[in-house]
Amino acid sequence: RAASPPFSEYIARTQKLEGDFRRMHSRLITHAEEVAFLDGAGRERAILDAKLESTTSWSQFYFYLQFKQGVVDQYFVKYFASMIGWPVLAFPFLATDRSAVSPAQIAARYRESDTLIQSASSSIGDLLMVYKKLQRLAGFTARVAELLEAVDTYHKDRQDSNDKAVAIAAGESNPTEISIEARKVEVGSPTGGGVRSMVAAFESKNSPGPKTRGGAPEAG
C-alpha cells in the first residue's frame, strides 16, 4: 500500500474529467440553437476536442499505472505466496522421520496441510487486495464530498443574498453605497427624419432608502 500510487486521487480526477466532458456535451445540446445562430460551431468543437484530449491522455496514464500495479500485485499474491507456502507445507514432511508413520498417514497429512495452505493463501491474497477496493471507494467518496461542499456553498451564498436583500428592503444598508444616478441624460424619440428630443437634460437618482427624485429642466 505504501509503494502504490495514490489511486484514490487518480480515480477522483478521472471522474472529474469525464464529468466535465459530459457537461460540455450537455451544454452544447442545451444551447445548440444559440451556437448555430452565432456561428460558434468551430469554437465549440475546439472546446470539446480539448476536453477529449485531456480526458484520454489522463486515462492512458491512469490505466498504465493500474497495469503496472496489477502486475506487482499478482506477483506477490500468486508467485510469491506460492514460493513461501510450498516450503512451509513441505518442510514438516521432509524433517519428520517417515519410517514412524505409514504412507497413508503421510498422504492424509499432506492433503490436509495442502488444503489449509491454499485457504490461507487465498485469504491473505484477499486481504492484500482490500486496499484496491478501499482506494476506489475513497475516490468516489471524494467526488461525493466535493458535491456536498458545493451544495453547502450554494445554500450559504443564497442565504447571504437573501439576508442582504432583506437588509436593503428594511433600510439597514447605507443608501450612498447602492444607488443609480443619471445626470444630464438626453431622451429622444426616433422619427422619420431623425430623433425628436423629448427631454434635453434628465436627472434622476434612485437609492434603496429615500424616495426617487428626478427632474427635467429643459423638457422639449
CSV table of C-alpha atoms in Angstrom, one decimal:
chain,number,residue,atom,x,y,z
A,1,ARG,CA,0.0,0.0,0.0
A,2,ALA,CA,2.8,2.5,0.8
A,3,ALA,CA,4.6,1.9,-2.5
A,4,SER,CA,1.4,2.0,-4.7
A,5,PRO,CA,0.3,5.2,-6.4
A,6,PRO,CA,-2.5,7.3,-4.9
A,7,PHE,CA,-5.2,5.7,-6.9
A,8,SER,CA,-8.0,7.3,-4.8
A,9,GLU,CA,-6.9,10.8,-6.0
A,10,TYR,CA,-6.5,9.5,-9.6
A,11,ILE,CA,-10.0,8.0,-9.6
A,12,ALA,CA,-11.4,11.3,-8.3
A,13,ARG,CA,-9.6,13.2,-11.1
A,14,THR,CA,-10.7,10.7,-13.7
A,15,GLN,CA,-14.3,11.1,-12.6
A,16,LYS,CA,-13.9,14.9,-12.7
A,17,LEU,CA,-12.5,14.9,-16.2
A,18,GLU,CA,-15.2,12.6,-17.5
A,19,GLY,CA,-17.9,14.6,-15.8
A,20,ASP,CA,-16.6,17.8,-17.4
A,21,PHE,CA,-16.6,16.2,-20.8
A,22,ARG,CA,-20.2,15.0,-20.4
A,23,ARG,CA,-21.1,18.5,-19.1
A,24,MET,CA,-19.7,20.1,-22.2
A,25,HIS,CA,-21.8,17.9,-24.4
A,26,SER,CA,-25.0,18.6,-22.3
A,27,ARG,CA,-24.2,22.4,-22.5
A,28,LEU,CA,-23.9,22.2,-26.3
A,29,ILE,CA,-27.1,20.2,-26.7
A,30,THR,CA,-29.0,22.7,-24.5
A,31,HIS,CA,-27.6,25.8,-26.4
A,32,ALA,CA,-27.5,24.3,-29.9
A,33,GLU,CA,-29.7,26.9,-31.4
A,34,GLU,CA,-27.7,29.8,-30.0
A,35,VAL,CA,-24.4,28.2,-31.1
A,36,ALA,CA,-25.8,27.8,-34.6
A,37,PHE,CA,-27.2,31.3,-34.7
A,38,LEU,CA,-23.9,32.8,-33.6
A,39,ASP,CA,-21.8,30.5,-35.9
A,40,GLY,CA,-19.9,29.1,-32.9
A,41,ALA,CA,-19.6,25.5,-34.1
A,42,GLY,CA,-15.9,25.8,-34.6
A,43,ARG,CA,-15.3,27.2,-31.1
A,44,GLU,CA,-17.5,24.5,-29.5
A,45,ARG,CA,-15.7,21.8,-31.4
A,46,ALA,CA,-12.3,23.1,-30.3
A,47,ILE,CA,-13.5,23.1,-26.7
A,48,LEU,CA,-14.8,19.5,-26.9
A,49,ASP,CA,-11.6,18.3,-28.7
A,50,ALA,CA,-9.5,19.9,-25.9
A,51,LYS,CA,-11.7,18.2,-23.2
A,52,LEU,CA,-11.5,14.9,-25.1
A,53,GLU,CA,-7.7,15.1,-25.4
A,54,SER,CA,-7.2,15.9,-21.7
A,55,THR,CA,-9.5,13.0,-20.7
A,56,THR,CA,-7.9,10.4,-23.0
A,57,SER,CA,-4.4,11.5,-22.0
A,58,TRP,CA,-5.1,11.2,-18.4
A,59,SER,CA,-7.0,7.8,-18.9
A,60,GLN,CA,-3.9,6.4,-20.7
A,61,PHE,CA,-1.7,7.4,-17.8
A,62,TYR,CA,-4.1,6.1,-15.2
A,63,PHE,CA,-4.6,2.7,-16.9
A,64,TYR,CA,-0.9,2.3,-17.4
A,65,LEU,CA,-0.3,2.7,-13.7
A,66,GLN,CA,-3.1,0.3,-13.0
A,67,PHE,CA,-1.5,-2.3,-15.3
A,68,LYS,CA,1.9,-1.9,-13.5
A,69,GLN,CA,0.4,-2.1,-10.1
A,70,GLY,CA,-1.7,-5.2,-11.2
A,71,VAL,CA,1.5,-7.0,-12.3
A,72,VAL,CA,3.1,-6.3,-8.9
A,73,ASP,CA,0.0,-7.4,-7.0
A,74,GLN,CA,-0.4,-10.6,-8.9
A,75,TYR,CA,3.2,-11.4,-8.4
A,76,PHE,CA,3.0,-11.1,-4.7
A,77,VAL,CA,-0.4,-12.7,-4.4
A,78,LYS,CA,0.3,-15.8,-6.6
A,79,TYR,CA,4.0,-16.4,-7.3
A,80,PHE,CA,5.5,-15.0,-4.1
A,81,ALA,CA,2.8,-16.6,-1.9
A,82,SER,CA,3.4,-20.0,-3.6
A,83,MET,CA,7.2,-19.7,-3.2
A,84,ILE,CA,6.7,-19.2,0.6
A,85,GLY,CA,3.7,-21.5,1.0
A,86,TRP,CA,5.1,-24.7,-0.6
A,87,PRO,CA,8.3,-24.8,1.5
A,88,VAL,CA,6.2,-24.2,4.6
A,89,LEU,CA,4.0,-27.0,3.6
A,90,ALA,CA,6.8,-29.5,2.6
A,91,PHE,CA,9.2,-28.8,5.4
A,92,PRO,CA,7.3,-30.8,8.1
A,93,PHE,CA,7.3,-33.9,5.9
A,94,LEU,CA,11.0,-33.5,5.0
A,95,ALA,CA,12.1,-33.1,8.6
A,96,THR,CA,9.8,-35.9,10.0
A,97,ASP,CA,11.0,-39.5,10.3
A,98,ARG,CA,8.9,-41.1,7.7
A,99,SER,CA,9.6,-44.6,9.0
A,100,ALA,CA,7.5,-43.9,12.1
A,101,VAL,CA,4.3,-43.3,10.0
A,102,SER,CA,2.6,-45.1,7.2
A,103,PRO,CA,2.4,-43.8,3.7
A,104,ALA,CA,-1.4,-43.4,4.1
A,105,GLN,CA,-0.9,-41.1,7.1
A,106,ILE,CA,1.7,-39.1,5.3
A,107,ALA,CA,-0.7,-38.6,2.3
A,108,ALA,CA,-3.5,-37.7,4.6
A,109,ARG,CA,-1.5,-35.1,6.5
A,110,TYR,CA,-0.1,-33.7,3.2
A,111,ARG,CA,-3.6,-33.4,1.8
A,112,GLU,CA,-4.8,-31.7,5.0
A,113,SER,CA,-1.9,-29.3,5.0
A,114,ASP,CA,-2.3,-28.5,1.3
A,115,THR,CA,-5.9,-27.6,1.8
A,116,LEU,CA,-5.1,-25.4,4.8
A,117,ILE,CA,-2.2,-23.6,3.0
A,118,GLN,CA,-4.4,-22.9,-0.1
A,119,SER,CA,-7.2,-21.5,2.0
A,120,ALA,CA,-4.7,-19.4,4.0
A,121,SER,CA,-3.1,-18.2,0.8
A,122,SER,CA,-6.4,-17.2,-0.7
A,123,SER,CA,-7.4,-15.3,2.4
A,124,ILE,CA,-4.1,-13.4,2.6
A,125,GLY,CA,-4.5,-12.6,-1.1
A,126,ASP,CA,-8.0,-11.1,-0.5
A,127,LEU,CA,-6.6,-9.1,2.4
A,128,LEU,CA,-3.8,-7.7,0.2
A,129,MET,CA,-6.4,-6.7,-2.5
A,130,VAL,CA,-8.7,-4.9,0.0
A,131,TYR,CA,-6.7,-1.7,-0.3
A,132,LYS,CA,-7.6,-1.5,-4.0
A,133,LYS,CA,-11.3,-1.6,-3.2
A,134,LEU,CA,-10.8,1.0,-0.5
A,135,GLN,CA,-8.9,3.2,-2.9
A,136,ARG,CA,-11.7,3.0,-5.4
A,137,LEU,CA,-14.2,3.8,-2.7
A,138,ALA,CA,-12.2,6.7,-1.5
A,139,GLY,CA,-12.0,8.2,-5.0
A,140,PHE,CA,-15.8,8.1,-5.4
A,141,THR,CA,-16.2,9.4,-1.8
A,142,ALA,CA,-14.0,12.4,-2.6
A,143,ARG,CA,-16.3,13.3,-5.5
A,144,VAL,CA,-19.4,13.0,-3.3
A,145,ALA,CA,-17.7,15.2,-0.7
A,146,GLU,CA,-17.0,17.8,-3.3
A,147,LEU,CA,-20.6,17.7,-4.4
A,148,LEU,CA,-21.8,18.2,-0.9
A,149,GLU,CA,-19.4,21.1,-0.3
A,150,ALA,CA,-20.6,22.7,-3.5
A,151,VAL,CA,-24.2,22.4,-2.4
A,152,ASP,CA,-23.4,23.8,1.1
A,153,THR,CA,-21.6,26.7,-0.6
A,154,TYR,CA,-24.6,27.4,-2.9
A,155,HIS,CA,-27.0,27.4,0.0
A,156,LYS,CA,-24.7,29.7,2.1
A,157,ASP,CA,-24.4,32.2,-0.8
A,158,ARG,CA,-28.1,32.1,-1.4
A,159,GLN,CA,-28.8,32.7,2.3
A,160,ASP,CA,-26.3,35.6,2.3
A,161,SER,CA,-28.0,37.1,-0.7
A,162,ASN,CA,-31.4,36.8,0.9
A,163,ASP,CA,-30.2,38.4,4.1
A,164,LYS,CA,-28.6,41.2,2.1
A,165,ALA,CA,-31.9,41.8,0.2
A,166,VAL,CA,-33.9,41.9,3.4
A,167,ALA,CA,-31.4,44.3,4.9
A,168,ILE,CA,-31.7,46.6,1.9
A,169,ALA,CA,-35.5,46.4,2.0
A,170,ALA,CA,-35.5,47.3,5.7
A,171,GLY,CA,-33.2,50.3,5.0
A,172,GLU,CA,-30.4,48.9,7.1
A,173,SER,CA,-27.8,49.4,4.4
A,174,ASN,CA,-26.1,52.7,3.5
A,175,PRO,CA,-28.1,54.3,0.7
A,176,THR,CA,-25.0,56.0,-0.7
A,177,GLU,CA,-23.3,52.6,-1.4
A,178,ILE,CA,-26.1,51.3,-3.7
A,179,SER,CA,-27.7,53.9,-6.0
A,180,ILE,CA,-28.5,54.6,-9.6
A,181,GLU,CA,-27.9,58.1,-10.8
A,182,ALA,CA,-28.4,59.8,-14.1
A,183,ARG,CA,-27.2,63.3,-14.9
A,184,LYS,CA,-28.0,65.4,-18.0
A,185,VAL,CA,-29.3,62.5,-20.0
A,186,GLU,CA,-31.0,63.4,-23.3
A,187,VAL,CA,-34.1,61.4,-24.0
A,188,GLY,CA,-35.3,61.3,-27.6
A,189,SER,CA,-37.9,59.5,-29.8
A,190,PRO,CA,-36.9,58.3,-33.3
A,191,THR,CA,-38.9,59.8,-36.1
A,192,GLY,CA,-38.8,59.5,-39.9
A,193,GLY,CA,-36.5,62.5,-40.2
A,194,GLY,CA,-34.2,61.8,-37.3
A,195,VAL,CA,-34.6,61.9,-33.5
A,196,ARG,CA,-37.1,64.1,-31.7
A,197,SER,CA,-35.8,65.4,-28.5
A,198,MET,CA,-38.2,64.8,-25.6
A,199,VAL,CA,-36.0,65.6,-22.6
A,200,ALA,CA,-32.9,67.6,-23.0
A,201,ALA,CA,-31.3,67.1,-19.6
A,202,PHE,CA,-32.9,64.4,-17.5
A,203,GLU,CA,-31.6,63.9,-14.0
A,204,SER,CA,-32.6,61.1,-11.6
A,205,LYS,CA,-31.2,59.4,-8.5
A,206,ASN,CA,-32.5,56.0,-7.2
A,207,SER,CA,-31.4,54.6,-3.9
A,208,PRO,CA,-33.0,52.0,-1.6
A,209,GLY,CA,-33.8,54.3,1.3
A,210,PRO,CA,-35.2,57.7,0.2
A,211,LYS,CA,-37.8,58.4,-2.4
A,212,THR,CA,-36.8,58.7,-6.1
A,213,ARG,CA,-36.4,62.3,-7.3
A,214,GLY,CA,-36.0,63.3,-10.9
A,215,GLY,CA,-36.1,66.5,-12.9
A,216,ALA,CA,-36.0,67.8,-16.5
A,217,PRO,CA,-35.2,71.4,-16.5
A,218,GLU,CA,-35.3,71.6,-20.3
A,219,ALA,CA,-38.1,69.4,-21.5
A,220,GLY,CA,-39.0,69.5,-25.1
